């Protein structure tokens, strides 16, 4: 009975050891998927959840730095045909607060909102004041003259007369604050009175950032990721539309990118991230460049635009869909956004014509050669959670000016791509609270998996081996005892038989 109880305990240990080994196998092959499920649940935009709070009111203060190209020889350029000389002023720094308002949950797993942005000028971080006076191309006027290039000649002559009466010149002298946030322009004021209602511009003043220091009227609808984490943060509709209408193909008209702050989790080095920005009028594809480490030791992937994103059609035929009015199309390194900027001939590029044809830069004086570290657009992303860790959106605004001989004000103005300003917008880092949670979510699970795997396989294997050895030894001992007992009985039987034979022999002798 004692031996049976001990055997039962050993079999119990073996069963327990096998359970540990099975559990170790489950940890090896299923732990990562389990952790991903937890992360996906926490990341998805659920009203009242922590990630929803960070998404709706980001706990960061994005900064935008603006550099303005001041024209120092406007008269000589117009009268003598010399190269325009530019003086890069700035940065003019604004600290922002972002908030998503008018949030509405939709039954199909999406959420709609309007973006509110507030810009506050920071004099301490700036290299100048908003009151600094600059001389820049008169964008409303030059846009109007460029658009009239293919109109009837009498219309161009009429436009020249109107500009004479209103004393409108190709260059304006305004403050930096006016250039950015708006000033009263006589052409826009005239258009307000004479242009048909359906063709009027949606603003009465001109400013490159006019109307942005407020709540946007654009309604954005994005997927929450609750039903499908692979759709997390991706735009479903923009003002009720799922596609643009400007370009020549469905692929180029797509809006299904993110706003650049969040992306679907589990990003790999082979992933292509898509960012949609209204002013760019298209999705901007970003590709992996390198691994990075941000403050706090959190590791991420850096994604940047590929060199051919703004390439000419000759170098990248896929960009033909962005040239509905061409050829000719935009020069290499420029992107024509006139179709979504009320036909104003605005061309976007990277600062200092980074990754563009350098003849654009040498057509003017005063712009230094581009530098990757200063002028490259990039986003650093935590790959497991899809959260932007650090970002720099760097874009230059240029005006494509066309010579129109019938309008004397610009008769000497050559065909030129005129740089106006460039900016970089982004964040340097997330708050420590978020970075600490990311470190826990990304660093602890792999370590825990390793420790659990070693512990379960090690303890399970040790117990199994020990229990099996004990069972084998006990089995061997029992066999030995059984054999010894059998030998003893056999010997005793032989002895007894011999004894009996002797007694029988003795009795026989006595009888004789």
Tab-separated table of C-alpha atoms in Angstrom:
chain	number	residue	atom	x	y	z
A	1	UNK	CA	0.000	0.000	0.000
A	2	UNK	CA	2.859	2.361	0.840
A	3	UNK	CA	4.532	1.615	-2.521
A	4	UNK	CA	1.257	2.250	-4.404
A	5	UNK	CA	0.840	5.659	-2.751
A	6	UNK	CA	4.385	6.669	-3.693
A	7	UNK	CA	3.827	5.575	-7.304
A	8	UNK	CA	0.656	7.681	-7.424
A	9	UNK	CA	2.592	10.774	-6.294
A	10	UNK	CA	5.221	10.210	-8.966
A	11	UNK	CA	2.594	9.879	-11.682
A	12	UNK	CA	1.005	13.081	-10.393
A	13	UNK	CA	4.382	14.858	-10.667
A	14	UNK	CA	4.765	13.563	-14.224
A	15	UNK	CA	1.292	14.837	-15.149
A	16	UNK	CA	2.109	18.221	-13.566
A	17	UNK	CA	5.426	18.372	-15.429
A	18	UNK	CA	3.707	17.614	-18.732
A	19	UNK	CA	1.188	20.375	-17.976
A	20	UNK	CA	4.053	22.817	-17.458
A	21	UNK	CA	5.620	21.759	-20.749
A	22	UNK	CA	2.320	22.198	-22.600
A	23	UNK	CA	1.892	25.598	-20.952
A	24	UNK	CA	5.412	26.500	-22.056
A	25	UNK	CA	4.525	25.588	-25.632
A	26	UNK	CA	1.403	27.744	-25.434
A	27	UNK	CA	3.482	30.663	-24.151
A	28	UNK	CA	6.017	30.165	-26.946
A	29	UNK	CA	3.463	30.157	-29.737
A	30	UNK	CA	0.505	32.081	-28.300
A	31	UNK	CA	1.817	34.680	-25.849
A	32	UNK	CA	2.631	37.261	-28.526
A	33	UNK	CA	-0.834	36.962	-30.076
A	34	UNK	CA	-2.392	37.314	-26.618
A	35	UNK	CA	-0.412	40.494	-25.895
A	36	UNK	CA	-1.298	41.889	-29.324
A	37	UNK	CA	-4.975	41.340	-28.580
A	38	UNK	CA	-4.637	43.309	-25.357
A	39	UNK	CA	-2.738	46.143	-27.093
A	40	UNK	CA	-5.270	46.275	-29.937
A	41	UNK	CA	-8.092	46.540	-27.422
A	42	UNK	CA	-6.371	49.385	-25.586
A	43	UNK	CA	-5.342	51.250	-28.748
A	44	UNK	CA	-8.752	51.269	-30.471
A	45	UNK	CA	-10.756	54.481	-30.138
A	46	UNK	CA	-13.387	53.736	-27.516
A	47	UNK	CA	-15.218	56.698	-26.018
A	48	UNK	CA	-14.033	57.067	-22.436
A	49	UNK	CA	-10.877	55.048	-23.028
A	50	UNK	CA	-7.396	56.375	-22.362
A	51	UNK	CA	-6.283	56.308	-25.989
A	52	UNK	CA	-9.494	58.113	-26.982
A	53	UNK	CA	-8.655	60.905	-24.553
A	54	UNK	CA	-5.137	61.263	-25.958
A	55	UNK	CA	-6.498	61.202	-29.500
A	56	UNK	CA	-9.273	63.756	-28.955
A	57	UNK	CA	-7.092	66.170	-26.977
A	58	UNK	CA	-3.415	65.328	-27.602
A	59	UNK	CA	-1.260	65.981	-24.512
A	60	UNK	CA	1.388	67.670	-26.664
A	61	UNK	CA	2.060	71.185	-27.918
A	62	UNK	CA	3.025	70.950	-31.581
A	63	UNK	CA	5.293	73.711	-32.810
A	64	UNK	CA	5.334	75.279	-36.247
A	65	UNK	CA	8.409	77.212	-37.388
A	66	UNK	CA	7.932	79.468	-40.404
A	67	UNK	CA	10.703	80.917	-42.595
A	68	UNK	CA	9.762	83.737	-44.976
A	69	UNK	CA	11.696	84.630	-48.146
A	70	UNK	CA	11.988	88.432	-48.188
A	71	UNK	CA	12.677	89.891	-51.658
A	72	UNK	CA	15.441	92.478	-51.309
A	73	UNK	CA	15.645	93.678	-54.941
A	74	UNK	CA	12.054	93.751	-56.170
A	75	UNK	CA	12.450	96.891	-58.311
A	76	UNK	CA	15.707	95.729	-59.937
A	77	UNK	CA	14.146	92.352	-60.667
A	78	UNK	CA	11.143	93.939	-62.404
A	79	UNK	CA	12.986	96.679	-64.241
A	80	UNK	CA	16.342	95.116	-65.107
A	81	UNK	CA	15.552	91.417	-65.247
A	82	UNK	CA	18.140	90.506	-62.604
A	83	UNK	CA	17.759	87.421	-60.467
A	84	UNK	CA	15.530	87.925	-57.435
A	85	UNK	CA	17.598	88.079	-54.251
A	86	UNK	CA	15.928	86.456	-51.271
A	87	UNK	CA	16.684	86.853	-47.582
A	88	UNK	CA	15.378	83.985	-45.455
A	89	UNK	CA	13.857	85.443	-42.281
A	90	UNK	CA	12.766	83.534	-39.200
A	91	UNK	CA	11.922	81.265	-37.698
A	92	UNK	CA	8.581	82.691	-36.626
A	93	UNK	CA	7.448	80.164	-34.063
A	94	UNK	CA	3.902	79.331	-33.019
A	95	UNK	CA	2.950	76.903	-30.260
A	96	UNK	CA	-0.244	75.036	-31.013
A	97	UNK	CA	-2.978	73.263	-29.149
A	98	UNK	CA	-5.030	70.663	-30.972
A	99	UNK	CA	-8.467	69.387	-30.082
A	100	UNK	CA	-11.087	67.342	-31.873
A	101	UNK	CA	-14.552	68.787	-31.339
A	102	UNK	CA	-18.106	67.933	-32.385
A	103	UNK	CA	-17.186	64.268	-31.973
A	104	UNK	CA	-19.880	61.874	-33.119
A	105	UNK	CA	-19.876	58.076	-33.003
A	106	UNK	CA	-21.298	56.334	-36.060
A	107	UNK	CA	-22.922	52.879	-36.093
A	108	UNK	CA	-20.527	51.510	-38.737
A	109	UNK	CA	-17.448	51.645	-36.503
A	110	UNK	CA	-16.346	55.150	-37.471
A	111	UNK	CA	-16.176	58.445	-35.630
A	112	UNK	CA	-16.593	61.977	-37.027
A	113	UNK	CA	-15.102	65.227	-35.764
A	114	UNK	CA	-13.892	68.733	-36.588
A	115	UNK	CA	-10.318	69.758	-35.887
A	116	UNK	CA	-9.707	72.799	-33.700
A	117	UNK	CA	-6.262	74.396	-33.760
A	118	UNK	CA	-5.047	77.396	-31.814
A	119	UNK	CA	-1.760	79.105	-32.745
A	120	UNK	CA	0.049	81.271	-30.185
A	121	UNK	CA	3.090	83.257	-31.261
A	122	UNK	CA	6.165	82.533	-29.124
A	123	UNK	CA	8.540	85.479	-29.228
A	124	UNK	CA	11.227	83.764	-27.125
A	125	UNK	CA	11.621	80.897	-29.618
A	126	UNK	CA	11.343	83.129	-32.692
A	127	UNK	CA	14.021	84.866	-34.699
A	128	UNK	CA	11.805	87.877	-35.364
A	129	UNK	CA	8.446	89.485	-34.624
A	130	UNK	CA	5.073	89.203	-36.329
A	131	UNK	CA	5.407	92.926	-37.055
A	132	UNK	CA	8.517	92.364	-39.213
A	133	UNK	CA	7.876	93.866	-42.658
A	134	UNK	CA	8.647	91.704	-45.691
A	135	UNK	CA	8.392	92.170	-49.435
A	136	UNK	CA	6.861	89.168	-51.171
A	137	UNK	CA	5.128	88.434	-54.475
A	138	UNK	CA	1.540	89.656	-54.638
A	139	UNK	CA	-0.060	86.217	-54.744
A	140	UNK	CA	-3.680	87.294	-55.494
A	141	UNK	CA	-2.541	89.545	-58.335
A	142	UNK	CA	-0.042	87.133	-59.865
A	143	UNK	CA	-2.566	84.312	-59.586
A	144	UNK	CA	-5.110	86.413	-61.491
A	145	UNK	CA	-2.640	87.402	-64.212
A	146	UNK	CA	-1.426	83.814	-64.642
A	147	UNK	CA	-5.021	82.590	-64.980
A	148	UNK	CA	-5.734	85.264	-67.595
A	149	UNK	CA	-2.850	84.158	-69.818
A	150	UNK	CA	-5.162	82.109	-72.038
A	151	UNK	CA	-8.158	84.454	-71.805
A	152	UNK	CA	-9.245	86.907	-74.489
A	153	UNK	CA	-6.845	89.825	-75.012
A	154	UNK	CA	-9.431	92.500	-74.174
A	155	UNK	CA	-9.924	90.861	-70.756
A	156	UNK	CA	-6.208	91.093	-70.048
A	157	UNK	CA	-6.171	94.736	-71.101
A	158	UNK	CA	-9.177	95.394	-68.869
A	159	UNK	CA	-7.394	93.713	-65.991
A	160	UNK	CA	-4.335	95.905	-66.548
A	161	UNK	CA	-6.528	99.014	-66.407
A	162	UNK	CA	-8.204	97.871	-63.185
A	163	UNK	CA	-4.824	97.227	-61.596
A	164	UNK	CA	-3.690	100.698	-62.645
A	165	UNK	CA	-6.737	102.257	-61.004
A	166	UNK	CA	-6.323	100.207	-57.819
A	167	UNK	CA	-2.529	100.774	-57.835
A	168	UNK	CA	-1.847	97.061	-57.546
A	169	UNK	CA	1.787	96.005	-57.938
A	170	UNK	CA	3.474	92.602	-58.405
A	171	UNK	CA	5.095	92.809	-54.959
A	172	UNK	CA	3.485	93.763	-51.663
A	173	UNK	CA	4.993	95.067	-48.458
A	174	UNK	CA	3.239	93.430	-45.520
A	175	UNK	CA	4.029	92.263	-42.019
A	176	UNK	CA	4.740	88.597	-41.355
A	177	UNK	CA	1.519	88.432	-39.337
A	178	UNK	CA	-0.475	89.812	-42.280
A	179	UNK	CA	1.162	87.444	-44.756
A	180	UNK	CA	0.195	84.492	-42.563
A	181	UNK	CA	-3.150	85.414	-41.035
A	182	UNK	CA	-4.612	87.810	-43.579
A	183	UNK	CA	-4.751	91.335	-44.929
A	184	UNK	CA	-7.308	93.150	-47.034
A	185	UNK	CA	-6.504	92.751	-50.693
A	186	UNK	CA	-8.105	95.122	-53.249
A	187	UNK	CA	-8.546	92.385	-55.864
A	188	UNK	CA	-10.359	90.116	-53.421
A	189	UNK	CA	-12.480	93.040	-52.301
A	190	UNK	CA	-13.374	93.798	-55.911
A	191	UNK	CA	-14.139	90.150	-56.613
A	192	UNK	CA	-16.524	90.110	-53.687
A	193	UNK	CA	-18.644	92.757	-55.424
A	194	UNK	CA	-18.466	91.674	-59.076
A	195	UNK	CA	-17.938	87.901	-59.160
A	196	UNK	CA	-21.093	85.721	-59.281
A	197	UNK	CA	-22.034	84.241	-55.932
A	198	UNK	CA	-21.265	80.661	-56.956
A	199	UNK	CA	-17.717	81.638	-58.004
A	200	UNK	CA	-16.787	83.747	-54.983
A	201	UNK	CA	-13.877	82.749	-52.813
A	202	UNK	CA	-14.757	81.617	-49.277
A	203	UNK	CA	-12.704	84.405	-47.681
A	204	UNK	CA	-12.482	88.191	-47.860
A	205	UNK	CA	-8.841	88.613	-46.924
A	206	UNK	CA	-5.695	86.964	-48.179
A	207	UNK	CA	-3.300	85.073	-45.892
A	208	UNK	CA	-1.358	81.862	-46.368
A	209	UNK	CA	-2.806	80.544	-43.095
A	210	UNK	CA	-6.026	82.514	-43.182
A	211	UNK	CA	-8.831	80.834	-41.236
A	212	UNK	CA	-6.621	78.120	-39.744
A	213	UNK	CA	-6.460	79.614	-36.262
A	214	UNK	CA	-9.932	78.306	-35.467
A	215	UNK	CA	-12.166	75.265	-35.698
A	216	UNK	CA	-12.058	73.780	-39.161
A	217	UNK	CA	-15.306	73.487	-41.082
A	218	UNK	CA	-14.112	70.216	-42.576
A	219	UNK	CA	-15.743	67.127	-41.079
A	220	UNK	CA	-13.414	64.145	-40.929
A	221	UNK	CA	-14.649	60.576	-40.420
A	222	UNK	CA	-12.134	57.906	-39.371
A	223	UNK	CA	-12.298	54.240	-38.451
A	224	UNK	CA	-12.004	53.565	-34.720
A	225	UNK	CA	-10.316	50.168	-35.056
A	226	UNK	CA	-12.780	48.571	-32.625
A	227	UNK	CA	-14.067	46.136	-35.260
A	228	UNK	CA	-10.910	45.955	-37.384
A	229	UNK	CA	-7.648	47.192	-35.912
A	230	UNK	CA	-6.104	47.259	-39.394
A	231	UNK	CA	-8.367	50.226	-40.182
A	232	UNK	CA	-7.448	52.126	-37.021
A	233	UNK	CA	-7.192	55.879	-37.626
A	234	UNK	CA	-7.707	55.619	-41.391
A	235	UNK	CA	-9.955	58.224	-42.986
A	236	UNK	CA	-13.268	56.870	-44.211
A	237	UNK	CA	-14.708	60.152	-45.476
A	238	UNK	CA	-13.674	63.787	-45.718
A	239	UNK	CA	-16.672	66.126	-45.795
A	240	UNK	CA	-18.790	63.140	-46.722
A	241	UNK	CA	-16.593	62.089	-49.654
A	242	UNK	CA	-14.487	58.947	-49.788
A	243	UNK	CA	-12.458	60.184	-52.783
A	244	UNK	CA	-11.066	63.387	-54.225
A	245	UNK	CA	-12.371	64.649	-57.559
A	246	UNK	CA	-9.277	66.479	-58.817
A	247	UNK	CA	-7.105	63.717	-60.226
A	248	UNK	CA	-7.266	61.275	-63.116
A	249	UNK	CA	-7.494	57.899	-61.353
A	250	UNK	CA	-9.243	56.275	-58.427
A	251	UNK	CA	-5.866	55.408	-56.920
A	252	UNK	CA	-4.720	59.031	-56.864
A	253	UNK	CA	-8.090	60.304	-55.613
A	254	UNK	CA	-8.112	58.027	-52.551
A	255	UNK	CA	-8.349	59.582	-49.090
A	256	UNK	CA	-7.767	56.478	-46.987
A	257	UNK	CA	-4.699	57.617	-45.090
A	258	UNK	CA	-4.389	58.945	-41.558
A	259	UNK	CA	-3.730	62.422	-40.184
A	260	UNK	CA	-0.139	61.426	-39.400
A	261	UNK	CA	-0.535	61.123	-35.625
A	262	UNK	CA	-1.720	57.501	-35.514
A	263	UNK	CA	-1.457	54.493	-37.802
A	264	UNK	CA	-2.722	50.881	-37.668
A	265	UNK	CA	-0.540	48.823	-35.268
A	266	UNK	CA	2.078	46.210	-36.159
A	267	UNK	CA	3.997	48.300	-38.669
A	268	UNK	CA	6.895	46.565	-40.379
A	269	UNK	CA	9.861	47.832	-42.342
A	270	UNK	CA	8.016	46.807	-45.514
A	271	UNK	CA	4.937	48.890	-44.649
A	272	UNK	CA	3.967	52.017	-46.569
A	273	UNK	CA	2.286	54.665	-44.444
A	274	UNK	CA	-0.155	57.101	-46.053
A	275	UNK	CA	-0.820	60.575	-44.654
A	276	UNK	CA	-3.602	62.822	-45.914
A	277	UNK	CA	-3.360	66.595	-45.593
A	278	UNK	CA	-6.046	68.806	-47.127
A	279	UNK	CA	-3.583	71.469	-48.318
A	280	UNK	CA	-1.583	68.810	-50.163
A	281	UNK	CA	-4.752	67.513	-51.882
A	282	UNK	CA	-3.478	63.932	-51.922
A	283	UNK	CA	-2.124	61.026	-49.914
A	284	UNK	CA	1.571	61.293	-49.128
A	285	UNK	CA	3.189	57.815	-49.092
A	286	UNK	CA	6.008	57.262	-46.595
A	287	UNK	CA	8.540	54.434	-46.649
A	288	UNK	CA	10.821	53.003	-43.978
A	289	UNK	CA	14.225	54.653	-43.763
A	290	UNK	CA	15.881	53.561	-40.513
A	291	UNK	CA	15.424	52.543	-36.888
A	292	UNK	CA	15.509	55.337	-34.305
A	293	UNK	CA	15.434	55.742	-30.528
A	294	UNK	CA	13.587	58.656	-28.963
A	295	UNK	CA	13.733	60.126	-25.469
A	296	UNK	CA	13.230	57.524	-22.779
A	297	UNK	CA	14.756	54.734	-24.846
A	298	UNK	CA	11.601	53.966	-26.844
A	299	UNK	CA	12.502	52.492	-30.222
A	300	UNK	CA	10.736	53.404	-33.426
A	301	UNK	CA	10.876	53.364	-37.207
A	302	UNK	CA	11.497	56.484	-39.276
A	303	UNK	CA	9.326	56.869	-42.372
A	304	UNK	CA	10.040	59.444	-45.073
A	305	UNK	CA	8.768	60.285	-48.567
A	306	UNK	CA	10.463	58.410	-51.375
A	307	UNK	CA	12.636	60.476	-53.752
A	308	UNK	CA	10.099	60.131	-56.573
A	309	UNK	CA	7.016	61.300	-54.649
A	310	UNK	CA	7.110	64.725	-56.356
A	311	UNK	CA	9.068	63.483	-59.360
A	312	UNK	CA	8.372	64.681	-62.874
A	313	UNK	CA	6.287	62.457	-65.125
A	314	UNK	CA	9.429	61.555	-67.076
A	315	UNK	CA	11.039	60.106	-63.950
A	316	UNK	CA	7.891	58.694	-62.383
A	317	UNK	CA	5.106	57.955	-64.912
A	318	UNK	CA	2.729	57.105	-62.027
A	319	UNK	CA	2.543	60.823	-61.240
A	320	UNK	CA	0.748	61.464	-64.535
A	321	UNK	CA	-2.560	61.086	-62.689
A	322	UNK	CA	-1.705	64.290	-60.770
A	323	UNK	CA	-1.412	66.262	-64.005
A	324	UNK	CA	-4.981	66.569	-65.338
A	325	UNK	CA	-4.229	69.744	-67.313
A	326	UNK	CA	-0.918	68.591	-68.789
A	327	UNK	CA	1.451	68.024	-70.257
A	328	UNK	CA	3.401	70.094	-69.500
A	329	UNK	CA	3.283	68.992	-65.876
A	330	UNK	CA	5.019	70.282	-62.765
A	331	UNK	CA	8.843	70.274	-62.868
A	332	UNK	CA	10.756	67.605	-60.987
A	333	UNK	CA	10.386	68.035	-57.229
A	334	UNK	CA	7.247	70.200	-57.343
A	335	UNK	CA	3.590	69.331	-56.811
A	336	UNK	CA	0.848	71.422	-58.387
A	337	UNK	CA	-2.028	72.040	-55.944
A	338	UNK	CA	-3.791	74.735	-57.990
A	339	UNK	CA	-6.880	72.569	-58.513
A	340	UNK	CA	-7.626	72.560	-54.797
A	341	UNK	CA	-6.400	76.124	-54.159
A	342	UNK	CA	-9.014	77.952	-56.247
A	343	UNK	CA	-6.807	77.746	-59.365
A	344	UNK	CA	-4.073	79.795	-57.748
A	345	UNK	CA	-0.780	78.560	-59.286
A	346	UNK	CA	0.634	77.239	-56.026
A	347	UNK	CA	3.365	74.611	-56.258
A	348	UNK	CA	4.547	72.755	-53.186
A	349	UNK	CA	8.018	71.337	-52.667
A	350	UNK	CA	10.267	70.373	-49.832
A	351	UNK	CA	12.259	73.266	-48.283
A	352	UNK	CA	15.137	74.717	-50.298
A	353	UNK	CA	13.918	72.502	-53.173
A	354	UNK	CA	15.164	69.367	-51.408
A	355	UNK	CA	14.903	66.386	-53.810
A	356	UNK	CA	13.931	68.784	-56.632
A	357	UNK	CA	15.662	69.996	-59.771
A	358	UNK	CA	18.329	72.363	-58.449
A	359	UNK	CA	17.836	74.783	-61.351
A	360	UNK	CA	14.760	75.896	-59.384
A	361	UNK	CA	17.010	77.001	-56.522
A	362	UNK	CA	19.660	78.593	-58.701
A	363	UNK	CA	16.997	80.658	-60.505
A	364	UNK	CA	17.055	82.886	-57.416
A	365	UNK	CA	19.797	84.015	-55.087
A	366	UNK	CA	19.915	83.655	-51.324
A	367	UNK	CA	18.715	80.059	-50.845
A	368	UNK	CA	21.410	77.743	-49.537
A	369	UNK	CA	21.710	74.157	-50.835
A	370	UNK	CA	19.239	71.756	-49.170
A	371	UNK	CA	20.320	69.626	-46.223
A	372	UNK	CA	18.634	66.356	-45.384
A	373	UNK	CA	18.668	66.901	-41.604
A	374	UNK	CA	17.080	70.352	-41.925
A	375	UNK	CA	14.720	69.934	-44.845
A	376	UNK	CA	13.543	66.300	-44.930
A	377	UNK	CA	9.987	65.428	-43.946
A	378	UNK	CA	9.779	62.448	-41.563
A	379	UNK	CA	7.629	60.681	-38.984
A	380	UNK	CA	9.044	58.395	-36.278
A	381	UNK	CA	6.500	55.692	-35.395
A	382	UNK	CA	6.314	53.126	-32.613
A	383	UNK	CA	5.685	50.038	-34.785
A	384	UNK	CA	3.739	47.856	-32.330
A	385	UNK	CA	1.189	50.535	-31.403
A	386	UNK	CA	1.248	52.728	-34.520
A	387	UNK	CA	1.729	55.951	-32.560
A	388	UNK	CA	3.806	58.851	-33.888
A	389	UNK	CA	6.720	59.473	-31.514
A	390	UNK	CA	8.280	62.427	-33.296
A	391	UNK	CA	7.497	64.236	-36.539
A	392	UNK	CA	8.629	67.000	-38.855
A	393	UNK	CA	6.275	68.030	-41.659
A	394	UNK	CA	8.424	70.291	-43.820
A	395	UNK	CA	6.902	71.947	-46.882
A	396	UNK	CA	7.775	74.968	-49.019
A	397	UNK	CA	5.109	77.120	-50.719
A	398	UNK	CA	6.010	78.424	-54.155
A	399	UNK	CA	4.167	80.522	-56.720
A	400	UNK	CA	4.399	79.678	-60.420
A	401	UNK	CA	4.445	83.053	-62.158
A	402	UNK	CA	3.755	83.368	-65.891
A	403	UNK	CA	4.762	86.306	-68.032
A	404	UNK	CA	1.741	88.051	-69.575
A	405	UNK	CA	2.833	90.759	-72.040
A	406	UNK	CA	-0.596	92.414	-72.308
A	407	UNK	CA	-0.606	93.242	-68.603
A	408	UNK	CA	2.059	95.875	-68.242
A	409	UNK	CA	2.427	95.341	-64.488
A	410	UNK	CA	3.887	91.872	-65.110
A	411	UNK	CA	5.140	92.277	-68.676
A	412	UNK	CA	8.743	92.022	-67.454
A	413	UNK	CA	7.990	89.268	-64.960
A	414	UNK	CA	9.606	86.089	-66.367
A	415	UNK	CA	8.208	82.589	-66.082
A	416	UNK	CA	9.585	81.566	-62.714
A	417	UNK	CA	8.797	79.420	-59.672
A	418	UNK	CA	8.993	81.975	-56.884
A	419	UNK	CA	9.583	80.672	-53.311
A	420	UNK	CA	7.343	82.388	-50.749
A	421	UNK	CA	8.026	80.612	-47.424
A	422	UNK	CA	8.636	77.220	-45.886
A	423	UNK	CA	7.619	75.734	-42.574
A	424	UNK	CA	8.273	72.774	-40.352
A	425	UNK	CA	5.522	71.529	-38.085
A	426	UNK	CA	5.627	68.695	-35.594
A	427	UNK	CA	6.452	67.393	-32.176
A	428	UNK	CA	9.795	66.596	-30.565
A	429	UNK	CA	8.527	63.968	-28.148
A	430	UNK	CA	5.503	62.570	-26.367
A	431	UNK	CA	4.954	63.144	-22.624
A	432	UNK	CA	6.816	60.855	-20.208
A	433	UNK	CA	3.527	59.270	-19.111
A	434	UNK	CA	2.826	57.971	-22.627
A	435	UNK	CA	6.440	56.976	-23.278
A	436	UNK	CA	6.542	55.005	-20.013
A	437	UNK	CA	3.382	53.111	-20.980
A	438	UNK	CA	4.866	52.371	-24.389
A	439	UNK	CA	8.020	51.017	-22.791
A	440	UNK	CA	5.941	48.765	-20.540
A	441	UNK	CA	3.732	47.620	-23.432
A	442	UNK	CA	6.631	46.905	-25.773
A	443	UNK	CA	9.558	45.899	-23.544
A	444	UNK	CA	7.941	43.897	-20.733
A	445	UNK	CA	5.976	41.312	-22.806
A	446	UNK	CA	9.044	39.950	-24.683
A	447	UNK	CA	10.993	39.667	-21.437
A	448	UNK	CA	8.051	38.082	-19.672
A	449	UNK	CA	7.647	35.633	-22.546
A	450	UNK	CA	11.324	34.683	-22.388
A	451	UNK	CA	11.313	34.234	-18.606
A	452	UNK	CA	8.050	32.267	-18.608
A	453	UNK	CA	9.222	30.034	-21.450
A	454	UNK	CA	12.508	29.233	-19.707
A	455	UNK	CA	10.817	28.736	-16.325
A	456	UNK	CA	8.013	26.509	-17.621
A	457	UNK	CA	10.196	24.374	-19.885
A	458	UNK	CA	12.980	24.229	-17.288
A	459	UNK	CA	10.793	23.313	-14.303
A	460	UNK	CA	8.526	21.028	-16.340
A	461	UNK	CA	11.476	19.224	-17.912
A	462	UNK	CA	13.284	18.876	-14.577
A	463	UNK	CA	10.238	17.472	-12.779
A	464	UNK	CA	9.465	15.098	-15.633
A	465	UNK	CA	13.014	13.695	-15.753
A	466	UNK	CA	13.246	13.329	-11.968
A	467	UNK	CA	9.849	11.632	-11.722
A	468	UNK	CA	10.638	9.227	-14.566
A	469	UNK	CA	14.015	8.333	-13.031
A	470	UNK	CA	12.349	7.670	-9.669
A	471	UNK	CA	9.733	5.454	-11.305
A	472	UNK	CA	12.388	3.498	-13.212
A	473	UNK	CA	14.441	2.996	-10.064
A	474	UNK	CA	11.436	1.854	-8.075
A	475	UNK	CA	10.422	-0.494	-10.804
A	476	UNK	CA	13.949	-1.945	-10.887
A	477	UNK	CA	14.050	-2.308	-7.082
A	478	UNK	CA	10.699	-4.107	-7.010
A	479	UNK	CA	11.879	-6.496	-9.712
A	480	UNK	CA	15.050	-7.238	-7.731
A	481	UNK	CA	13.108	-7.879	-4.539
A	482	UNK	CA	10.757	-10.175	-6.380
A	483	UNK	CA	13.650	-12.157	-7.847
A	484	UNK	CA	15.393	-12.420	-4.473
A	485	UNK	CA	12.191	-13.571	-2.845
A	486	UNK	CA	11.682	-16.193	-5.529
A	487	UNK	CA	15.253	-17.493	-5.086
A	488	UNK	CA	14.823	-17.706	-1.344
A	489	UNK	CA	11.662	-19.792	-1.639
A	490	UNK	CA	13.244	-22.055	-4.192
A	491	UNK	CA	16.296	-22.643	-1.960
A	492	UNK	CA	14.109	-23.295	1.049
A	493	UNK	CA	12.119	-25.909	-0.891
A	494	UNK	CA	15.284	-27.693	-1.977
A	495	UNK	CA	16.644	-27.746	1.567
A	496	UNK	CA	13.405	-29.060	2.883
A	497	UNK	CA	13.366	-31.776	0.241
A	498	UNK	CA	16.933	-32.757	1.116
A	499	UNK	CA	16.043	-32.846	4.787
A	500	UNK	CA	13.058	-35.014	4.093
A	501	UNK	CA	15.162	-37.367	1.968
A	502	UNK	CA	17.703	-37.734	4.774
A	503	UNK	CA	14.965	-38.508	7.236
A	504	UNK	CA	13.487	-41.047	4.877
A	505	UNK	CA	16.909	-42.675	4.430
A	506	UNK	CA	17.471	-42.804	8.171
A	507	UNK	CA	14.152	-44.439	8.783
A	508	UNK	CA	14.899	-47.028	6.119
A	509	UNK	CA	18.213	-47.964	7.794
A	510	UNK	CA	16.560	-48.441	11.142
A	511	UNK	CA	13.988	-50.732	9.666
A	512	UNK	CA	16.680	-52.949	8.230
